[in-house]
Coordinates of C-alpha atoms in Angstrom, one line a residue:
Chain A
G20 CA -43.3 78.2 -10.7
E21 CA -43.6 80.5 -7.8
S22 CA -46.7 80.7 -5.6
V23 CA -48.3 84.1 -5.1
G24 CA -50.3 84.6 -2.0
L25 CA -48.9 81.5 -0.5
H26 CA -51.3 79.6 1.8
L27 CA -49.4 77.1 3.9
P28 CA -50.9 73.6 4.4
T29 CA -52.1 73.1 7.9
L30 CA -52.3 70.0 10.2
S31 CA -54.2 70.0 13.4
V32 CA -53.7 67.1 15.8
Q33 CA -54.6 66.2 19.4
E34 CA -51.8 65.9 22.0
G35 CA -50.5 62.4 22.1
D36 CA -51.4 61.6 18.5
N37 CA -48.8 60.9 15.8
S38 CA -48.3 63.5 13.2
I39 CA -47.2 63.0 9.6
I40 CA -46.0 66.0 7.5
N41 CA -45.4 65.5 3.8
C42 CA -43.1 67.2 1.3
A43 CA -42.5 66.7 -2.4
Y44 CA -39.2 67.8 -3.9
S45 CA -38.4 68.4 -7.6
N46 CA -34.7 68.0 -8.0
S47 CA -33.8 64.4 -8.6
A48 CA -30.1 65.3 -8.2
S49 CA -30.6 66.4 -4.6
D50 CA -28.7 64.1 -2.2
Y51 CA -29.3 65.6 1.2
F52 CA -32.7 66.4 2.8
I53 CA -33.5 68.1 6.0
W54 CA -36.4 69.0 8.2
Y55 CA -36.6 72.3 10.1
K56 CA -39.0 73.5 12.7
Q57 CA -39.7 77.2 13.0
E58 CA -41.5 78.7 16.0
S59 CA -43.0 82.1 15.9
G60 CA -40.3 84.8 16.1
K61 CA -37.4 82.4 15.8
G62 CA -35.2 81.1 13.1
P63 CA -35.5 77.6 11.7
Q64 CA -34.3 74.9 14.0
F65 CA -32.8 71.6 12.7
I66 CA -34.8 68.5 13.5
I67 CA -33.4 65.6 11.4
D68 CA -31.7 65.0 8.1
I69 CA -31.3 62.1 5.7
R70 CA -29.0 61.4 2.8
S71 CA -30.1 59.9 -0.5
N72 CA -28.5 56.6 0.2
M73 CA -31.0 56.0 3.0
D74 CA -34.8 55.7 3.0
K75 CA -35.4 56.0 6.7
R76 CA -33.8 57.6 9.7
Q77 CA -35.0 57.9 13.2
G78 CA -34.4 60.4 15.9
Q79 CA -35.9 61.2 19.3
R80 CA -39.7 61.0 18.6
V81 CA -39.1 61.8 14.9
T82 CA -38.7 59.7 11.8
V83 CA -37.9 60.9 8.3
L84 CA -38.8 58.7 5.3
L85 CA -37.4 59.3 1.9
N86 CA -38.9 57.9 -1.3
K87 CA -36.6 58.8 -4.2
T88 CA -38.8 57.1 -6.7
V89 CA -41.6 59.6 -6.3
K90 CA -39.4 62.4 -4.8
H91 CA -41.3 62.4 -1.6
L92 CA -40.2 63.1 2.0
S93 CA -42.1 62.8 5.2
L94 CA -41.6 63.6 8.8
Q95 CA -43.3 61.6 11.4
I96 CA -43.6 62.9 15.0
A97 CA -44.6 60.4 17.6
A98 CA -46.8 61.4 20.6
T99 CA -47.1 65.0 19.5
Q100 CA -46.9 67.6 22.2
P101 CA -48.2 71.2 22.3
G102 CA -44.6 72.3 22.1
D103 CA -44.4 70.8 18.7
S104 CA -46.7 73.4 17.3
A105 CA -44.7 75.3 14.7
V106 CA -44.2 75.6 11.0
Y107 CA -42.2 72.7 9.6
F108 CA -40.1 73.0 6.5
C109 CA -38.4 70.4 4.3
A110 CA -35.3 71.4 2.4
E111 CA -33.1 69.8 -0.1
S112 CA -29.5 70.3 -1.0
G113 CA -26.6 68.8 -2.9
G114 CA -23.2 69.6 -4.3
T115 CA -20.4 71.1 -2.3
S116 CA -22.3 73.1 0.3
Y117 CA -25.0 71.5 2.4
G118 CA -26.2 74.9 3.7
K119 CA -27.2 75.9 0.2
L120 CA -30.8 74.8 0.8
T121 CA -33.9 74.9 -1.3
F122 CA -36.9 75.1 1.0
G123 CA -40.4 73.9 0.6
Q124 CA -43.3 76.1 1.5
G125 CA -43.8 74.8 5.0
T126 CA -46.7 73.2 6.9
I127 CA -48.3 74.7 10.0
L128 CA -48.7 72.1 12.7
T129 CA -51.1 72.9 15.6
V130 CA -51.3 70.6 18.5
H131 CA -54.4 70.9 20.7
P132 CA -54.1 69.9 24.4
Chain B
E25 CA -29.3 79.2 21.2
T26 CA -27.9 77.8 18.0
G27 CA -24.5 79.5 18.0
V28 CA -25.5 82.0 15.3
T29 CA -26.3 85.5 16.5
Q30 CA -28.0 88.2 14.4
T31 CA -28.3 91.9 15.2
P32 CA -30.4 93.8 15.3
R33 CA -33.5 91.6 15.9
H34 CA -35.8 94.3 14.5
L35 CA -35.1 97.2 12.1
V36 CA -37.3 99.9 10.6
M37 CA -35.7 101.9 7.9
G38 CA -36.8 104.5 5.3
M39 CA -36.2 103.9 1.6
T40 CA -33.3 106.4 1.6
N41 CA -31.5 105.0 4.6
K42 CA -28.4 102.9 4.7
K43 CA -28.3 100.2 7.3
S44 CA -26.4 97.0 7.9
L45 CA -27.4 93.6 9.3
K46 CA -24.8 91.6 11.3
C47 CA -24.4 87.9 11.8
E48 CA -21.8 86.1 13.9
Q49 CA -21.3 82.4 14.3
H50 CA -19.4 80.7 17.1
L51 CA -19.5 77.2 15.7
G52 CA -16.2 77.1 13.8
H53 CA -18.0 76.9 10.5
N54 CA -16.5 78.0 7.2
A55 CA -19.7 78.6 5.2
M56 CA -22.2 81.4 5.8
Y57 CA -25.5 82.3 4.1
W58 CA -28.1 84.9 3.9
Y59 CA -31.7 83.8 3.4
K60 CA -34.9 86.0 3.0
Q61 CA -38.2 84.9 4.4
S62 CA -41.2 86.7 3.2
A63 CA -44.7 86.2 4.3
K64 CA -45.9 84.9 1.0
K65 CA -42.9 83.0 -0.3
P66 CA -40.8 80.0 0.8
L67 CA -37.3 80.8 2.4
E68 CA -35.1 82.1 -0.4
L69 CA -31.3 81.7 -0.5
M70 CA -29.7 85.1 -1.3
F71 CA -25.9 84.7 -0.9
V72 CA -23.4 82.0 -0.1
Y73 CA -19.9 82.5 1.3
N74 CA -17.3 79.7 1.5
F75 CA -14.1 80.5 3.3
K76 CA -14.9 84.2 3.1
E77 CA -15.4 84.1 -0.7
Q78 CA -18.8 84.7 -2.2
T79 CA -19.7 81.6 -4.2
E80 CA -23.3 82.3 -4.9
N81 CA -25.5 85.4 -5.6
N82 CA -29.0 84.2 -6.3
S83 CA -29.9 87.1 -8.6
V84 CA -30.2 89.5 -5.6
P85 CA -30.7 93.2 -6.4
S86 CA -27.6 95.4 -5.9
R87 CA -29.3 97.3 -3.1
F88 CA -28.3 94.3 -1.0
S89 CA -24.6 94.1 -0.6
P90 CA -23.1 91.3 1.5
E91 CA -19.7 91.4 3.2
C92 CA -17.8 88.5 4.8
P93 CA -14.6 89.8 6.5
N94 CA -13.8 86.5 8.1
S95 CA -15.4 83.1 8.5
S96 CA -17.2 84.1 11.7
H97 CA -18.9 87.3 10.6
L98 CA -21.3 88.1 7.8
F99 CA -22.9 91.5 7.0
L100 CA -25.7 92.5 4.8
H101 CA -25.5 96.2 3.8
L102 CA -28.8 97.7 2.8
H103 CA -29.3 100.8 0.6
T104 CA -32.3 102.4 -0.9
L105 CA -34.6 99.5 -0.2
Q106 CA -38.2 99.2 -1.3
P107 CA -41.2 98.4 0.9
E108 CA -41.4 94.9 -0.8
D109 CA -38.0 94.2 0.7
S110 CA -39.6 94.0 4.2
A111 CA -39.1 90.5 5.4
L112 CA -37.2 88.3 7.9
Y113 CA -33.6 88.1 7.0
L114 CA -31.9 84.9 8.2
C115 CA -28.3 84.1 8.5
A116 CA -27.0 80.5 8.6
S117 CA -23.7 78.8 8.9
S118 CA -22.4 75.3 8.2
A119 CA -19.3 73.4 7.6
V120 CA -18.7 73.4 3.8
S121 CA -19.4 69.7 3.6
N122 CA -21.5 67.1 5.3
T123 CA -23.4 69.0 8.0
E124 CA -26.7 70.8 8.3
A125 CA -27.0 74.6 8.4
F126 CA -27.7 76.4 11.7
F127 CA -29.8 79.5 11.6
G128 CA -29.8 82.6 13.6
Q129 CA -33.0 84.2 15.0
G130 CA -33.3 86.6 12.1
T131 CA -33.7 90.3 11.7
R132 CA -37.2 91.5 11.1
L133 CA -36.8 94.3 8.6
T134 CA -39.6 96.8 7.8
V135 CA -39.0 99.3 5.0
V136 CA -41.3 102.4 5.2

C-alpha cells in the first residue's frame, strides 16, 4: 500500500567509509533494475543498472547486487565522498519500455567530512 | 547536463490558470515520460509515450493533458489544478528497449 507522511530512511557515513544502501522490490516479474542519485534541486541521475540474469555488476566506485530469491537490491559505494551526499532511489522495470520505472521511496545518504 | 531539458524550472499558478510544461530531449530517444515527485510519495509515473503515441496513462486526472508532437518534445498542459498537485514534475526519455531513462531537472510547480 502507499505510505502517507513518508519518512525516508537515512544513512550517515564518514568520508572514506564504504556505504551500502538497500532496497526491496515486490514484482518478481521485473527484469531490469536501476539506481539513481538525486541531488537537491536536480533530477534523478543514473548511477548503475543490472538485469535479472546477473547478480552483481560493478562500476566506478559502485557495485550493485541483486538477490532475486528474496527480491533485494543493494548499492555499495566505495570510499564515500561528500559529493555522494544525495537521495538514492532504486527502481525496477520490465516489459517493452525500460523507462517505465517503479521507484522505491529513496534513502538519504549524508557523508560527513 | 543529461540531454533532457525542461522549462520552466519553476512555476507558480493559480487554480484557474492554464499553463504548460515543456520537455525536450537531444538524445535521439523514442520514448518519453512524465513523472511526478511529491514530498511525501515516491516518484510516480504519469504518462508514457513511445514513438509519439501514448502507451500509458497511470490513472492521471484529466486536468493534466500530455502532448507529444514528435519524438523529441513532450508537453504537459495544466488546467484547473489543485494545491495538492504542487510537486516536482520530471520528464525522462529512453530508447524503447534496453537502455536506462535519462531525466531532466524537473519543473517545480506550486499551485496557489
